[in-house]
Amino acid sequence: AQKVTQAQTEISVVEKEDVTLDCVYETRDTTYYLFWYKQPPSGELVFLIRRNSFDEQNEISGRYSWNFQKSTSSFNFTITASQVVDSAVYFCAFMDSNYQLIWGAGTKLIIKP
Amino acid sequence: AAGVIQSPRHLIKEKRETATLKCYPIPRHDTVYWYQQGPGQDPQFLISFYEKMQSDKGSIPDRFSAQQFSDYHSELNMSSLELGDSALYFCASSPRGSGANVLTFGAGSRLTVL
């Protein structure tokens, strides 16, 4: 069965520190998609990135970067020089070939000024 | 750019009442998904529609029903509301026909059942 594990329930760092949010998934599918969504305190779900299973290139977008490693079934997310506005719950999600989204439990990130 | 529009944003109901949530997908998105997110939980898939037909069903209670209309908007109807139905309800849309598979979520409708 497909599963997404975000082992870190809550992370608290001081502003300007780098922080990595872990995501590990389980699947037997060869074709799938991985996502990260941000949920700020206001509640909406904000799309951050999608990666398909055939593209293991790491991606950088400003202070955000993602490391996709099929060998370890991980899709980790790093925020460099964190800011208070990065405080949110971050969800990693897996989409199988039937377009079902399976969510991790989320990691609550607290950035202290 | 147009986003997914959900209404109402907030709704307060009493137990055993009925509630209807509406979702307007991004233009040309033919697939709509409904998710329920309880306090401190990850979103749980309820149901999805593709081209106005139900395509998948998740953990949607029998008291809930949904449909997608000819203009692709969708409505989630909830009857005999229970305290446990208090949650944030998200609608998402995607251009599934094109295979893009990126779900764009609405801002959510927060339902409080008293």
Short mmCIF file of C-alpha atoms in Angstrom, two decimals:
data_model
loop_
_atom_site.label_atom_id
_atom_site.label_comp_id
_atom_site.label_asym_id
_atom_site.label_seq_id
_atom_site.Cartn_x
_atom_site.Cartn_y
_atom_site.Cartn_z
CA ALA A 1 0.00 0.00 0.00
CA GLN A 2 1.12 3.53 -0.65
CA LYS A 3 2.20 5.52 2.34
CA VAL A 4 3.82 8.86 3.05
CA THR A 5 5.74 9.41 6.26
CA GLN A 6 6.73 12.76 7.65
CA ALA A 7 8.47 11.69 10.80
CA GLN A 8 8.99 15.21 12.12
CA THR A 9 5.79 16.33 13.79
CA GLU A 10 7.12 19.74 14.72
CA ILE A 11 10.36 21.62 14.08
CA SER A 12 11.34 24.86 15.72
CA VAL A 13 14.30 26.92 14.55
CA VAL A 14 15.53 30.46 14.89
CA GLU A 15 15.17 32.77 11.95
CA LYS A 16 17.95 32.57 9.34
CA GLU A 17 18.74 28.95 10.16
CA ASP A 18 18.45 26.34 7.45
CA VAL A 19 15.88 23.62 8.01
CA THR A 20 15.11 20.35 6.23
CA LEU A 21 11.72 18.67 6.30
CA ASP A 22 11.83 14.95 5.65
CA CYS A 23 9.43 12.95 3.53
CA VAL A 24 9.64 9.23 2.89
CA TYR A 25 7.16 7.36 0.75
CA GLU A 26 6.31 3.74 0.05
CA THR A 27 5.02 2.45 -3.24
CA ARG A 28 5.40 -0.33 -5.76
CA ASP A 29 4.31 1.95 -8.59
CA THR A 30 6.88 3.02 -11.12
CA THR A 31 4.90 6.06 -12.23
CA TYR A 32 3.88 8.53 -9.57
CA TYR A 33 4.08 12.14 -8.51
CA LEU A 34 5.29 13.75 -5.32
CA PHE A 35 4.13 17.09 -3.99
CA TRP A 36 4.83 19.55 -1.24
CA TYR A 37 2.11 21.85 -0.01
CA LYS A 38 2.32 24.63 2.55
CA GLN A 39 -0.52 25.39 4.94
CA PRO A 40 0.02 28.71 6.72
CA PRO A 41 -1.97 29.60 9.85
CA SER A 42 -4.68 31.10 7.65
CA GLY A 43 -5.50 27.56 6.53
CA GLU A 44 -5.24 27.49 2.78
CA LEU A 45 -3.17 24.85 1.00
CA VAL A 46 -0.49 26.35 -1.20
CA PHE A 47 1.17 24.26 -3.90
CA LEU A 48 4.96 24.37 -3.73
CA ILE A 49 6.28 21.70 -6.06
CA ARG A 50 5.44 18.61 -8.06
CA ARG A 51 8.01 16.02 -9.08
CA ASN A 52 7.36 12.97 -11.23
CA SER A 53 9.01 9.64 -10.57
CA PHE A 54 11.18 9.83 -13.67
CA ASP A 55 12.75 13.14 -12.83
CA GLU A 56 15.29 12.92 -10.04
CA GLN A 57 16.78 16.31 -10.67
CA ASN A 58 16.92 18.41 -7.57
CA GLU A 59 15.15 21.71 -7.75
CA ILE A 60 15.86 25.07 -6.26
CA SER A 61 13.39 27.93 -6.09
CA GLY A 62 14.75 30.88 -4.20
CA ARG A 63 15.32 29.80 -0.62
CA TYR A 64 13.49 26.50 -1.21
CA SER A 65 15.13 23.37 -2.50
CA TRP A 66 14.02 19.80 -2.89
CA ASN A 67 16.06 16.61 -2.91
CA PHE A 68 14.40 13.63 -4.58
CA GLN A 69 16.17 10.31 -4.02
CA LYS A 70 14.41 7.30 -5.51
CA SER A 71 16.99 4.96 -4.00
CA THR A 72 15.83 5.91 -0.52
CA SER A 73 12.23 6.83 -1.49
CA SER A 74 12.69 10.28 -0.05
CA PHE A 75 11.67 13.72 -1.17
CA ASN A 76 13.10 16.16 1.33
CA PHE A 77 12.49 19.87 1.43
CA THR A 78 15.02 22.41 2.63
CA ILE A 79 14.44 26.04 3.47
CA THR A 80 17.60 28.11 3.50
CA ALA A 81 17.86 31.21 5.67
CA SER A 82 14.42 30.64 7.15
CA GLN A 83 12.08 33.53 7.81
CA VAL A 84 9.19 33.97 10.22
CA VAL A 85 6.79 33.92 7.25
CA ASP A 86 7.88 30.35 6.55
CA SER A 87 6.06 29.25 9.71
CA ALA A 88 3.38 26.84 8.56
CA VAL A 89 2.46 23.20 8.36
CA TYR A 90 4.11 21.55 5.39
CA PHE A 91 2.57 18.50 3.79
CA CYS A 92 4.28 16.01 1.55
CA ALA A 93 1.91 14.07 -0.70
CA PHE A 94 2.09 11.19 -3.16
CA MET A 95 -0.12 10.75 -6.20
CA ASP A 96 -0.45 7.30 -7.73
CA SER A 97 -1.39 6.39 -11.28
CA ASN A 98 -5.08 6.57 -10.32
CA TYR A 99 -4.62 10.21 -9.32
CA GLN A 100 -5.23 9.48 -5.65
CA LEU A 101 -3.39 11.89 -3.36
CA ILE A 102 -1.97 10.30 -0.24
CA TRP A 103 -0.87 12.80 2.35
CA GLY A 104 1.78 12.73 5.00
CA ALA A 105 0.73 13.81 8.47
CA GLY A 106 2.40 17.17 8.02
CA THR A 107 5.31 18.88 9.76
CA LYS A 108 4.61 21.99 11.74
CA LEU A 109 7.48 24.42 11.20
CA ILE A 110 7.95 27.22 13.70
CA ILE A 111 10.41 29.95 12.86
CA LYS A 112 11.28 32.10 15.86
CA PRO A 113 12.43 35.68 15.34
CA ALA B 1 -4.67 33.96 -12.65
CA ALA B 2 -8.03 32.50 -11.71
CA GLY B 3 -7.99 30.20 -8.71
CA VAL B 4 -10.37 27.67 -7.23
CA ILE B 5 -13.21 29.48 -5.56
CA GLN B 6 -14.97 28.00 -2.58
CA SER B 7 -18.03 29.32 -0.83
CA PRO B 8 -18.90 29.98 1.84
CA ARG B 9 -15.56 30.47 3.55
CA HIS B 10 -17.09 29.98 6.97
CA LEU B 11 -20.28 28.23 7.95
CA ILE B 12 -21.80 27.58 11.35
CA LYS B 13 -24.54 24.99 11.69
CA GLU B 14 -26.34 23.16 14.45
CA LYS B 15 -26.34 19.40 14.86
CA ARG B 16 -28.73 17.59 12.51
CA GLU B 17 -28.85 20.55 10.13
CA THR B 18 -27.84 20.46 6.48
CA ALA B 19 -25.00 22.32 4.82
CA THR B 20 -23.97 22.84 1.20
CA LEU B 21 -20.50 23.84 0.11
CA LYS B 22 -19.76 25.08 -3.38
CA CYS B 23 -16.63 24.87 -5.46
CA TYR B 24 -15.81 26.65 -8.71
CA PRO B 25 -12.75 25.10 -10.37
CA ILE B 26 -10.18 26.88 -12.43
CA PRO B 27 -11.50 27.39 -15.98
CA ARG B 28 -10.82 24.39 -18.23
CA HIS B 29 -10.11 22.14 -15.26
CA ASP B 30 -12.34 19.11 -15.68
CA THR B 31 -11.61 17.31 -12.43
CA VAL B 32 -12.74 18.33 -8.98
CA TYR B 33 -11.72 16.80 -5.67
CA TRP B 34 -13.14 17.26 -2.19
CA TYR B 35 -11.07 16.86 0.95
CA GLN B 36 -11.91 17.10 4.64
CA GLN B 37 -9.28 18.27 7.10
CA GLY B 38 -10.04 17.88 10.77
CA PRO B 39 -8.17 19.92 13.38
CA GLY B 40 -4.49 18.97 13.34
CA GLN B 41 -5.05 16.31 10.69
CA ASP B 42 -3.91 15.85 7.12
CA PRO B 43 -6.55 16.27 4.43
CA GLN B 44 -8.70 13.21 3.86
CA PHE B 45 -10.01 12.49 0.38
CA LEU B 46 -13.78 12.42 0.16
CA ILE B 47 -14.76 12.21 -3.49
CA SER B 48 -13.76 13.32 -6.98
CA PHE B 49 -15.48 14.04 -10.25
CA TYR B 50 -14.17 13.93 -13.80
CA GLU B 51 -16.26 15.38 -16.58
CA LYS B 52 -19.31 15.55 -14.32
CA MET B 53 -19.14 11.89 -13.37
CA GLN B 54 -17.99 10.58 -10.03
CA SER B 55 -14.52 9.16 -10.58
CA ASP B 56 -13.35 8.12 -7.14
CA LYS B 57 -14.81 7.81 -3.69
CA GLY B 58 -12.87 8.02 -0.47
CA SER B 59 -13.96 8.21 3.12
CA ILE B 60 -17.15 10.12 2.44
CA PRO B 61 -19.95 9.42 4.93
CA ASP B 62 -23.30 8.26 3.56
CA ARG B 63 -24.79 11.48 4.95
CA PHE B 64 -22.73 13.42 2.41
CA SER B 65 -23.33 13.64 -1.29
CA ALA B 66 -21.74 15.61 -4.04
CA GLN B 67 -22.12 16.32 -7.71
CA GLN B 68 -20.47 18.19 -10.51
CA PHE B 69 -22.63 20.33 -12.75
CA SER B 70 -22.52 21.10 -16.46
CA ASP B 71 -20.43 24.22 -15.81
CA TYR B 72 -17.98 22.01 -13.84
CA HIS B 73 -18.72 23.59 -10.49
CA SER B 74 -19.29 21.13 -7.71
CA GLU B 75 -21.39 21.07 -4.57
CA LEU B 76 -20.89 19.01 -1.43
CA ASN B 77 -24.10 18.43 0.47
CA MET B 78 -23.92 17.36 4.09
CA SER B 79 -27.00 16.29 6.01
CA SER B 80 -27.71 15.29 9.61
CA LEU B 81 -24.60 17.17 10.64
CA GLU B 82 -22.62 15.85 13.58
CA LEU B 83 -20.12 17.59 15.82
CA GLY B 84 -17.37 15.53 14.19
CA ASP B 85 -18.14 17.08 10.81
CA SER B 86 -16.55 20.31 12.01
CA ALA B 87 -13.56 20.66 9.73
CA LEU B 88 -11.97 22.54 6.90
CA TYR B 89 -13.32 21.34 3.57
CA PHE B 90 -11.08 21.81 0.59
CA CYS B 91 -11.96 21.63 -3.02
CA ALA B 92 -9.22 21.16 -5.58
CA SER B 93 -9.26 21.09 -9.33
CA SER B 94 -6.91 19.79 -11.96
CA PRO B 95 -6.73 19.56 -15.72
CA ARG B 96 -6.68 15.78 -15.48
CA GLY B 97 -7.38 15.32 -19.14
CA SER B 98 -4.04 16.88 -19.94
CA GLY B 99 -2.23 14.68 -17.43
CA ALA B 100 -0.75 17.62 -15.56
CA ASN B 101 -1.93 16.20 -12.25
CA VAL B 102 -1.27 19.33 -10.30
CA LEU B 103 -4.06 19.91 -7.85
CA THR B 104 -4.81 23.51 -7.15
CA PHE B 105 -6.68 23.93 -3.90
CA GLY B 106 -9.26 26.49 -2.95
CA ALA B 107 -8.92 28.44 0.26
CA GLY B 108 -11.24 26.02 2.03
CA SER B 109 -14.61 26.26 3.71
CA ARG B 110 -14.53 26.05 7.48
CA LEU B 111 -17.59 24.29 8.84
CA THR B 112 -18.36 24.51 12.53
CA VAL B 113 -21.12 22.30 13.89
CA LEU B 114 -22.47 23.34 17.29
#
